[in-house]
PDB file of C-alpha atoms in Angstrom:
ATOM      1  CA  MET A   3     -21.794  -5.991 155.397  1.00 46.00           C
ATOM      2  CA  ALA A   4     -22.671  -1.956 156.257  1.00 47.00           C
ATOM      3  CA  LEU A   5     -26.201  -2.726 159.073  1.00 51.00           C
ATOM      4  CA  PRO A   6     -28.851  -0.061 157.734  1.00 50.00           C
ATOM      5  CA  HIS A   7     -28.702   1.541 161.481  1.00 57.00           C
ATOM      6  CA  ALA A   8     -24.790   1.950 161.310  1.00 64.00           C
ATOM      7  CA  SER A   9     -24.248   5.704 159.338  1.00 83.00           C
ATOM      8  CA  PRO A  10     -20.932   7.098 160.273  1.00 89.00           C
ATOM      9  CA  GLY A  11     -21.701  10.738 162.467  1.00 92.00           C
ATOM     10  CA  GLN A  12     -25.221   9.473 163.664  1.00 93.00           C
ATOM     11  CA  PRO A  13     -25.651   9.404 167.066  1.00 96.00           C
ATOM     12  CA  LEU A  14     -26.193   5.946 168.546  1.00 95.00           C
ATOM     13  CA  ASP A  15     -27.730   5.036 172.061  1.00 95.00           C
ATOM     14  CA  VAL A  16     -25.849   3.471 174.368  1.00 97.00           C
ATOM     15  CA  ARG A  17     -27.201   4.172 177.423  1.00 97.00           C
ATOM     16  CA  PRO A  18     -28.153   1.562 179.622  1.00 97.00           C
ATOM     17  CA  LEU A  19     -31.656  -0.307 179.280  1.00 97.00           C
ATOM     18  CA  GLY A  20     -32.828   0.255 182.409  1.00 95.00           C
ATOM     19  CA  GLY A  21     -36.486  -1.163 183.147  1.00 93.00           C
ATOM     20  CA  ARG A  22     -36.085  -2.571 179.337  1.00 95.00           C
ATOM     21  CA  LEU A  23     -33.166  -5.234 179.820  1.00 94.00           C
ATOM     22  CA  SER A  24     -35.118  -8.304 180.985  1.00 91.00           C
ATOM     23  CA  THR A  25     -36.660  -8.600 177.617  1.00 92.00           C
ATOM     24  CA  GLY A  26     -33.338  -7.079 175.643  1.00 91.00           C
ATOM     25  CA  LYS A  27     -31.864  -8.666 172.991  1.00 94.00           C
ATOM     26  CA  THR A  28     -28.413  -8.722 171.842  1.00 96.00           C
ATOM     27  CA  SER A  29     -28.171  -6.182 168.924  1.00 95.00           C
ATOM     28  CA  ALA A  30     -25.320  -5.354 166.601  1.00 95.00           C
ATOM     29  CA  LEU A  31     -24.578  -1.410 166.229  1.00 95.00           C
ATOM     30  CA  PHE A  32     -23.190  -1.538 163.548  1.00 93.00           C
ATOM     31  CA  LYS A  33     -20.617  -3.410 161.252  1.00 93.00           C
ATOM     32  CA  SER A  34     -17.493  -1.306 159.352  1.00 93.00           C
ATOM     33  CA  ASN A  35     -14.252  -2.047 157.712  1.00 92.00           C
ATOM     34  CA  ASP A  36     -12.256  -1.888 161.233  1.00 94.00           C
ATOM     35  CA  LEU A  37     -15.018  -2.255 163.550  1.00 96.00           C
ATOM     36  CA  GLU A  38     -17.653  -3.862 164.854  1.00 96.00           C
ATOM     37  CA  VAL A  39     -19.840  -3.017 167.777  1.00 97.00           C
ATOM     38  CA  MET A  40     -22.643  -4.411 169.233  1.00 97.00           C
ATOM     39  CA  ARG A  41     -24.838  -4.567 172.857  1.00 97.00           C
ATOM     40  CA  LEU A  42     -24.528  -7.934 174.737  1.00 98.00           C
ATOM     41  CA  VAL A  43     -27.877  -8.521 176.538  1.00 98.00           C
ATOM     42  CA  LEU A  44     -27.573 -11.507 179.093  1.00 98.00           C
ATOM     43  CA  VAL A  45     -30.194 -12.350 181.595  1.00 96.00           C
ATOM     44  CA  ARG A  46     -29.509 -13.435 185.093  1.00 97.00           C
ATOM     45  CA  GLY A  47     -27.707 -16.896 185.138  1.00 97.00           C
ATOM     46  CA  LYS A  48     -27.452 -17.042 181.072  1.00 97.00           C
ATOM     47  CA  SER A  49     -24.248 -17.332 179.427  1.00 97.00           C
ATOM     48  CA  LEU A  50     -22.132 -17.349 176.078  1.00 96.00           C
ATOM     49  CA  PRO A  51     -19.935 -20.043 176.097  1.00 96.00           C
ATOM     50  CA  PRO A  52     -16.072 -19.819 175.644  1.00 96.00           C
ATOM     51  CA  HIS A  53     -15.336 -18.510 172.225  1.00 96.00           C
ATOM     52  CA  GLN A  54     -12.711 -16.827 170.038  1.00 95.00           C
ATOM     53  CA  VAL A  55     -12.851 -14.146 167.905  1.00 94.00           C
ATOM     54  CA  LEU A  56      -9.579 -13.210 165.608  1.00 94.00           C
ATOM     55  CA  GLY A  57      -8.950  -9.379 166.096  1.00 94.00           C
ATOM     56  CA  GLU A  58      -9.042  -7.606 169.923  1.00 96.00           C
ATOM     57  CA  ILE A  59     -12.192  -6.413 172.024  1.00 97.00           C
ATOM     58  CA  THR A  60     -13.469  -4.883 174.190  1.00 98.00           C
ATOM     59  CA  ILE A  61     -16.052  -5.580 176.623  1.00 98.00           C
ATOM     60  CA  HIS A  62     -17.508  -2.538 178.646  1.00 98.00           C
ATOM     61  CA  CYS A  63     -19.913  -3.442 181.229  1.00 98.00           C
ATOM     62  CA  LEU A  64     -23.174  -0.732 181.084  1.00 98.00           C
ATOM     63  CA  GLU A  65     -25.289  -2.180 183.977  1.00 98.00           C
ATOM     64  CA  GLY A  66     -25.298  -5.553 185.624  1.00 98.00           C
ATOM     65  CA  SER A  67     -22.958  -7.846 186.729  1.00 98.00           C
ATOM     66  CA  LEU A  68     -20.856  -9.935 184.104  1.00 98.00           C
ATOM     67  CA  GLU A  69     -18.582 -13.089 184.868  1.00 98.00           C
ATOM     68  CA  VAL A  70     -16.028 -13.083 182.046  1.00 98.00           C
ATOM     69  CA  GLU A  71     -13.910 -16.224 181.980  1.00 97.00           C
ATOM     70  CA  LEU A  72     -10.415 -16.783 180.703  1.00 96.00           C
ATOM     71  CA  ASP A  73      -8.092 -18.917 180.023  1.00 93.00           C
ATOM     72  CA  ASP A  74      -6.374 -18.227 183.111  1.00 93.00           C
ATOM     73  CA  LYS A  75      -9.003 -16.288 185.557  1.00 95.00           C
ATOM     74  CA  THR A  76     -12.180 -15.478 185.804  1.00 97.00           C
ATOM     75  CA  VAL A  77     -12.644 -11.785 185.930  1.00 97.00           C
ATOM     76  CA  ARG A  78     -15.770  -9.803 186.655  1.00 98.00           C
ATOM     77  CA  LEU A  79     -17.389  -6.523 185.234  1.00 98.00           C
ATOM     78  CA  GLU A  80     -19.423  -4.165 187.134  1.00 98.00           C
ATOM     79  CA  PRO A  81     -21.175  -1.312 184.882  1.00 98.00           C
ATOM     80  CA  GLY A  82     -18.562   1.168 184.021  1.00 98.00           C
ATOM     81  CA  GLU A  83     -15.531  -1.285 183.732  1.00 98.00           C
ATOM     82  CA  LEU A  84     -14.230  -1.904 180.447  1.00 98.00           C
ATOM     83  CA  LEU A  85     -12.330  -5.147 180.180  1.00 97.00           C
ATOM     84  CA  PHE A  86     -10.040  -5.571 177.189  1.00 96.00           C
ATOM     85  CA  LEU A  87      -8.595  -9.345 175.530  1.00 96.00           C
ATOM     86  CA  THR A  88      -6.214 -10.206 173.037  1.00 94.00           C
ATOM     87  CA  GLY A  89      -6.683 -11.119 169.787  1.00 94.00           C
ATOM     88  CA  GLY A  90      -7.836 -15.140 169.926  1.00 94.00           C
ATOM     89  CA  ALA A  91      -8.514 -15.181 173.774  1.00 95.00           C
ATOM     90  CA  THR A  92     -10.582 -17.649 174.560  1.00 96.00           C
ATOM     91  CA  HIS A  93     -13.609 -16.149 176.689  1.00 97.00           C
ATOM     92  CA  GLY A  94     -16.821 -16.888 178.141  1.00 98.00           C
ATOM     93  CA  VAL A  95     -19.256 -14.264 179.786  1.00 98.00           C
ATOM     94  CA  LYS A  96     -21.725 -15.017 182.148  1.00 98.00           C
ATOM     95  CA  ALA A  97     -24.339 -12.432 183.586  1.00 98.00           C
ATOM     96  CA  LEU A  98     -24.615 -13.068 187.408  1.00 98.00           C
ATOM     97  CA  SER A  99     -27.708 -10.473 187.093  1.00 97.00           C
ATOM     98  CA  ASP A 100     -29.685  -8.764 184.022  1.00 97.00           C
ATOM     99  CA  ALA A 101     -26.367  -6.952 182.679  1.00 98.00           C
ATOM    100  CA  SER A 102     -25.835  -5.187 179.481  1.00 98.00           C
ATOM    101  CA  ALA A 103     -22.719  -4.504 177.910  1.00 98.00           C
ATOM    102  CA  LEU A 104     -20.756  -2.748 174.854  1.00 98.00           C
ATOM    103  CA  VAL A 105     -18.603  -5.029 172.865  1.00 98.00           C
ATOM    104  CA  THR A 106     -15.998  -3.581 170.173  1.00 98.00           C
ATOM    105  CA  VAL A 107     -14.349  -6.047 167.997  1.00 97.00           C
ATOM    106  CA  ALA A 108     -11.426  -4.875 165.672  1.00 97.00           C
ATOM    107  CA  LEU A 109     -11.829  -6.028 162.286  1.00 95.00           C
ATOM    108  CA  LYS A 110      -9.120  -7.932 160.850  1.00 84.00           C
ATOM    109  CA  SER A 111      -9.225  -8.218 157.036  1.00 69.00           C
TER     110      SER A 111
ATOM    111  CA  MET B   5       3.911   0.530 172.931  1.00 46.00           C
ATOM    112  CA  ALA B   6       2.142  -1.176 175.606  1.00 47.00           C
ATOM    113  CA  LEU B   7       1.183   1.301 178.321  1.00 51.00           C
ATOM    114  CA  PRO B   8       1.939   0.180 181.772  1.00 50.00           C
ATOM    115  CA  HIS B   9      -1.763   0.023 182.996  1.00 57.00           C
ATOM    116  CA  ALA B  10      -3.230  -1.819 179.631  1.00 63.00           C
ATOM    117  CA  SER B  11      -2.746  -5.764 180.608  1.00 83.00           C
ATOM    118  CA  PRO B  12      -5.721  -7.816 178.979  1.00 89.00           C
ATOM    119  CA  GLY B  13      -7.806  -9.528 181.339  1.00 92.00           C
ATOM    120  CA  GLN B  14      -7.704  -6.951 183.888  1.00 93.00           C
ATOM    121  CA  PRO B  15     -10.884  -4.154 184.477  1.00 96.00           C
ATOM    122  CA  LEU B  16     -10.219  -0.502 183.959  1.00 95.00           C
ATOM    123  CA  ASP B  17     -12.429   1.825 185.379  1.00 95.00           C
ATOM    124  CA  VAL B  18     -14.618   3.881 182.907  1.00 97.00           C
ATOM    125  CA  ARG B  19     -16.692   5.365 184.924  1.00 97.00           C
ATOM    126  CA  PRO B  20     -17.773   8.966 185.336  1.00 97.00           C
ATOM    127  CA  LEU B  21     -15.337  11.033 186.552  1.00 97.00           C
ATOM    128  CA  GLY B  22     -18.395  13.131 188.490  1.00 95.00           C
ATOM    129  CA  GLY B  23     -16.990  15.543 191.111  1.00 93.00           C
ATOM    130  CA  ARG B  24     -13.130  14.869 190.004  1.00 94.00           C
ATOM    131  CA  LEU B  25     -14.264  15.768 186.531  1.00 94.00           C
ATOM    132  CA  SER B  26     -12.615  19.394 186.334  1.00 91.00           C
ATOM    133  CA  THR B  27      -9.666  18.730 186.912  1.00 92.00           C
ATOM    134  CA  GLY B  28      -9.659  15.614 185.080  1.00 91.00           C
ATOM    135  CA  LYS B  29      -6.908  14.860 182.635  1.00 94.00           C
ATOM    136  CA  THR B  30      -7.393  13.320 178.871  1.00 96.00           C
ATOM    137  CA  SER B  31      -5.575   9.856 179.724  1.00 95.00           C
ATOM    138  CA  ALA B  32      -5.008   6.610 177.282  1.00 95.00           C
ATOM    139  CA  LEU B  33      -6.090   3.755 178.582  1.00 95.00           C
ATOM    140  CA  PHE B  34      -4.402   1.382 176.518  1.00 93.00           C
ATOM    141  CA  LYS B  35      -2.553   0.763 173.157  1.00 93.00           C
ATOM    142  CA  SER B  36      -2.429  -2.649 172.226  1.00 93.00           C
ATOM    143  CA  ASN B  37      -1.985  -4.329 168.490  1.00 92.00           C
ATOM    144  CA  ASP B  38      -5.393  -3.220 166.898  1.00 94.00           C
ATOM    145  CA  LEU B  39      -6.847  -0.572 169.753  1.00 96.00           C
ATOM    146  CA  GLU B  40      -6.706   2.061 171.266  1.00 96.00           C
ATOM    147  CA  VAL B  41      -8.223   3.344 173.458  1.00 97.00           C
ATOM    148  CA  MET B  42      -8.693   6.201 175.524  1.00 97.00           C
ATOM    149  CA  ARG B  43     -10.355   8.441 177.952  1.00 97.00           C
ATOM    150  CA  LEU B  44     -10.546  12.688 176.831  1.00 98.00           C
ATOM    151  CA  VAL B  45     -11.300  15.085 179.205  1.00 98.00           C
ATOM    152  CA  LEU B  46     -12.701  18.750 178.184  1.00 98.00           C
ATOM    153  CA  VAL B  47     -14.003  21.165 180.543  1.00 96.00           C
ATOM    154  CA  ARG B  48     -16.330  23.449 179.303  1.00 97.00           C
ATOM    155  CA  GLY B  49     -15.286  25.349 176.178  1.00 97.00           C
ATOM    156  CA  LYS B  50     -12.598  23.760 175.163  1.00 97.00           C
ATOM    157  CA  SER B  51     -11.995  21.550 172.578  1.00 97.00           C
ATOM    158  CA  LEU B  52      -9.665  19.606 170.204  1.00 96.00           C
ATOM    159  CA  PRO B  53      -9.285  21.546 166.900  1.00 96.00           C
ATOM    160  CA  PRO B  54      -9.717  19.427 163.778  1.00 96.00           C
ATOM    161  CA  HIS B  55      -7.784  16.262 163.270  1.00 96.00           C
ATOM    162  CA  GLN B  56      -8.123  13.428 160.979  1.00 95.00           C
ATOM    163  CA  VAL B  57      -6.902   9.680 161.952  1.00 95.00           C
ATOM    164  CA  LEU B  58      -6.446   6.284 160.382  1.00 94.00           C
ATOM    165  CA  GLY B  59      -8.823   4.042 161.595  1.00 94.00           C
ATOM    166  CA  GLU B  60     -12.163   3.960 162.124  1.00 96.00           C
ATOM    167  CA  ILE B  61     -13.102   6.059 165.956  1.00 97.00           C
ATOM    168  CA  THR B  62     -15.912   5.956 168.274  1.00 98.00           C
ATOM    169  CA  ILE B  63     -16.740   8.636 170.530  1.00 98.00           C
ATOM    170  CA  HIS B  64     -18.877   7.309 173.695  1.00 98.00           C
ATOM    171  CA  CYS B  65     -19.941  10.000 175.344  1.00 98.00           C
ATOM    172  CA  LEU B  66     -19.810   9.478 179.386  1.00 98.00           C
ATOM    173  CA  GLU B  67     -20.906  12.500 180.866  1.00 98.00           C
ATOM    174  CA  GLY B  68     -21.003  16.401 180.107  1.00 98.00           C
ATOM    175  CA  SER B  69     -22.461  17.313 176.437  1.00 98.00           C
ATOM    176  CA  LEU B  70     -19.819  17.537 173.801  1.00 98.00           C
ATOM    177  CA  GLU B  71     -20.080  18.922 170.609  1.00 98.00           C
ATOM    178  CA  VAL B  72     -18.548  17.098 167.582  1.00 98.00           C
ATOM    179  CA  GLU B  73     -17.635  18.622 164.358  1.00 97.00           C
ATOM    180  CA  LEU B  74     -17.495  16.891 161.228  1.00 96.00           C
ATOM    181  CA  ASP B  75     -17.088  18.334 157.420  1.00 93.00           C
ATOM    182  CA  ASP B  76     -20.796  18.359 156.708  1.00 93.00           C
ATOM    183  CA  LYS B  77     -22.627  18.500 159.858  1.00 95.00           C
ATOM    184  CA  THR B  78     -22.001  19.694 163.533  1.00 97.00           C
ATOM    185  CA  VAL B  79     -22.956  16.991 166.012  1.00 97.00           C
ATOM    186  CA  ARG B  80     -23.977  17.079 169.725  1.00 98.00           C
ATOM    187  CA  LEU B  81     -23.631  13.973 172.090  1.00 98.00           C
ATOM    188  CA  GLU B  82     -25.238  13.842 175.534  1.00 98.00           C
ATOM    189  CA  PRO B  83     -23.936  10.921 177.895  1.00 98.00           C
ATOM    190  CA  GLY B  84     -24.698   7.105 176.988  1.00 98.00           C
ATOM    191  CA  GLU B  85     -24.444   8.462 172.712  1.00 98.00           C
ATOM    192  CA  LEU B  86     -22.104   7.012 170.626  1.00 98.00           C
ATOM    193  CA  LEU B  87     -20.793   8.624 167.395  1.00 97.00           C
ATOM    194  CA  PHE B  88     -18.655   6.532 164.687  1.00 96.00           C
ATOM    195  CA  LEU B  89     -16.256   7.460 162.309  1.00 96.00           C
ATOM    196  CA  THR B  90     -14.965   6.406 158.816  1.00 94.00           C
ATOM    197  CA  GLY B  91     -11.165   6.796 159.232  1.00 94.00           C
ATOM    198  CA  GLY B  92      -9.870   9.540 157.976  1.00 94.00           C
ATOM    199  CA  ALA B  93     -13.063  11.657 159.112  1.00 95.00           C
ATOM    200  CA  THR B  94     -12.093  15.349 159.812  1.00 96.00           C
ATOM    201  CA  HIS B  95     -13.253  15.726 163.278  1.00 97.00           C
ATOM    202  CA  GLY B  96     -13.502  18.534 165.968  1.00 98.00           C
ATOM    203  CA  VAL B  97     -14.729  18.609 169.317  1.00 98.00           C
ATOM    204  CA  LYS B  98     -15.915  20.914 171.842  1.00 98.00           C
ATOM    205  CA  ALA B  99     -17.188  20.661 175.251  1.00 98.00           C
ATOM    206  CA  LEU B 100     -20.560  22.341 175.627  1.00 98.00           C
ATOM    207  CA  SER B 101     -20.538  21.388 179.617  1.00 97.00           C
ATOM    208  CA  ASP B 102     -17.433  19.831 181.213  1.00 97.00           C
ATOM    209  CA  ALA B 103     -17.374  16.137 179.524  1.00 98.00           C
ATOM    210  CA  SER B 104     -15.427  12.944 179.474  1.00 98.00           C
ATOM    211  CA  ALA B 105     -15.539  10.655 176.754  1.00 98.00           C
ATOM    212  CA  LEU B 106     -14.096   7.254 175.583  1.00 98.00           C
ATOM    213  CA  VAL B 107     -12.852   6.813 172.441  1.00 98.00           C
ATOM    214  CA  THR B 108     -11.899   3.491 170.830  1.00 98.00           C
ATOM    215  CA  VAL B 109      -9.100   3.935 167.711  1.00 97.00           C
ATOM    216  CA  ALA B 110      -8.472   0.671 165.074  1.00 97.00           C
ATOM    217  CA  LEU B 111      -4.816   1.421 164.457  1.00 95.00           C
ATOM    218  CA  LYS B 112      -3.846   0.281 160.674  1.00 84.00           C
ATOM    219  CA  SER B 113      -0.675  -1.296 160.938  1.00 69.00           C
TER     220      SER B 113
END
């Protein structure tokens, strides 16, 4: 499914939300054949329970602090840090402060 | 090929280079099965000639200004803007000022 705001060749705003962070919502930026990119928004204390996706992913922290719970360890992500996870890796994400991150998923056809 | 610094679950520093930008070099962050991520560094006036890659890509401008030349238009990218390109799309990249960008490529097996 192509999202309406998914036009190739059209710049998308992925700057930190700043003052709009506490009322921001997780949103898909685009989903195409090979890639899906979304902005994950979590206010302090909120979390995504451990889950898996088929393809490899990157989580790029844009603002705030995130804790990513993996099978064998817990990783803290600060703004400007990027985490790469293999396909199928179980991961949960918790916001240590209001936070947003860019999540890129390699889609498996 | 897995790059030495490609460990899944290990945060990578993708903050703007700032004062180190003018002497920075384009570097691969990791290449795995489905995804390749690199930091493109171009000083003002330098460019990558038009080229294509098989898979879809995103170009996320981290600092400076970039001009991306596509078949049908030229797009300017400022810090915090992300461009999505379909697989096979011809694109050239020119730095309007010293700039760095995160480039994510969906690998086609």
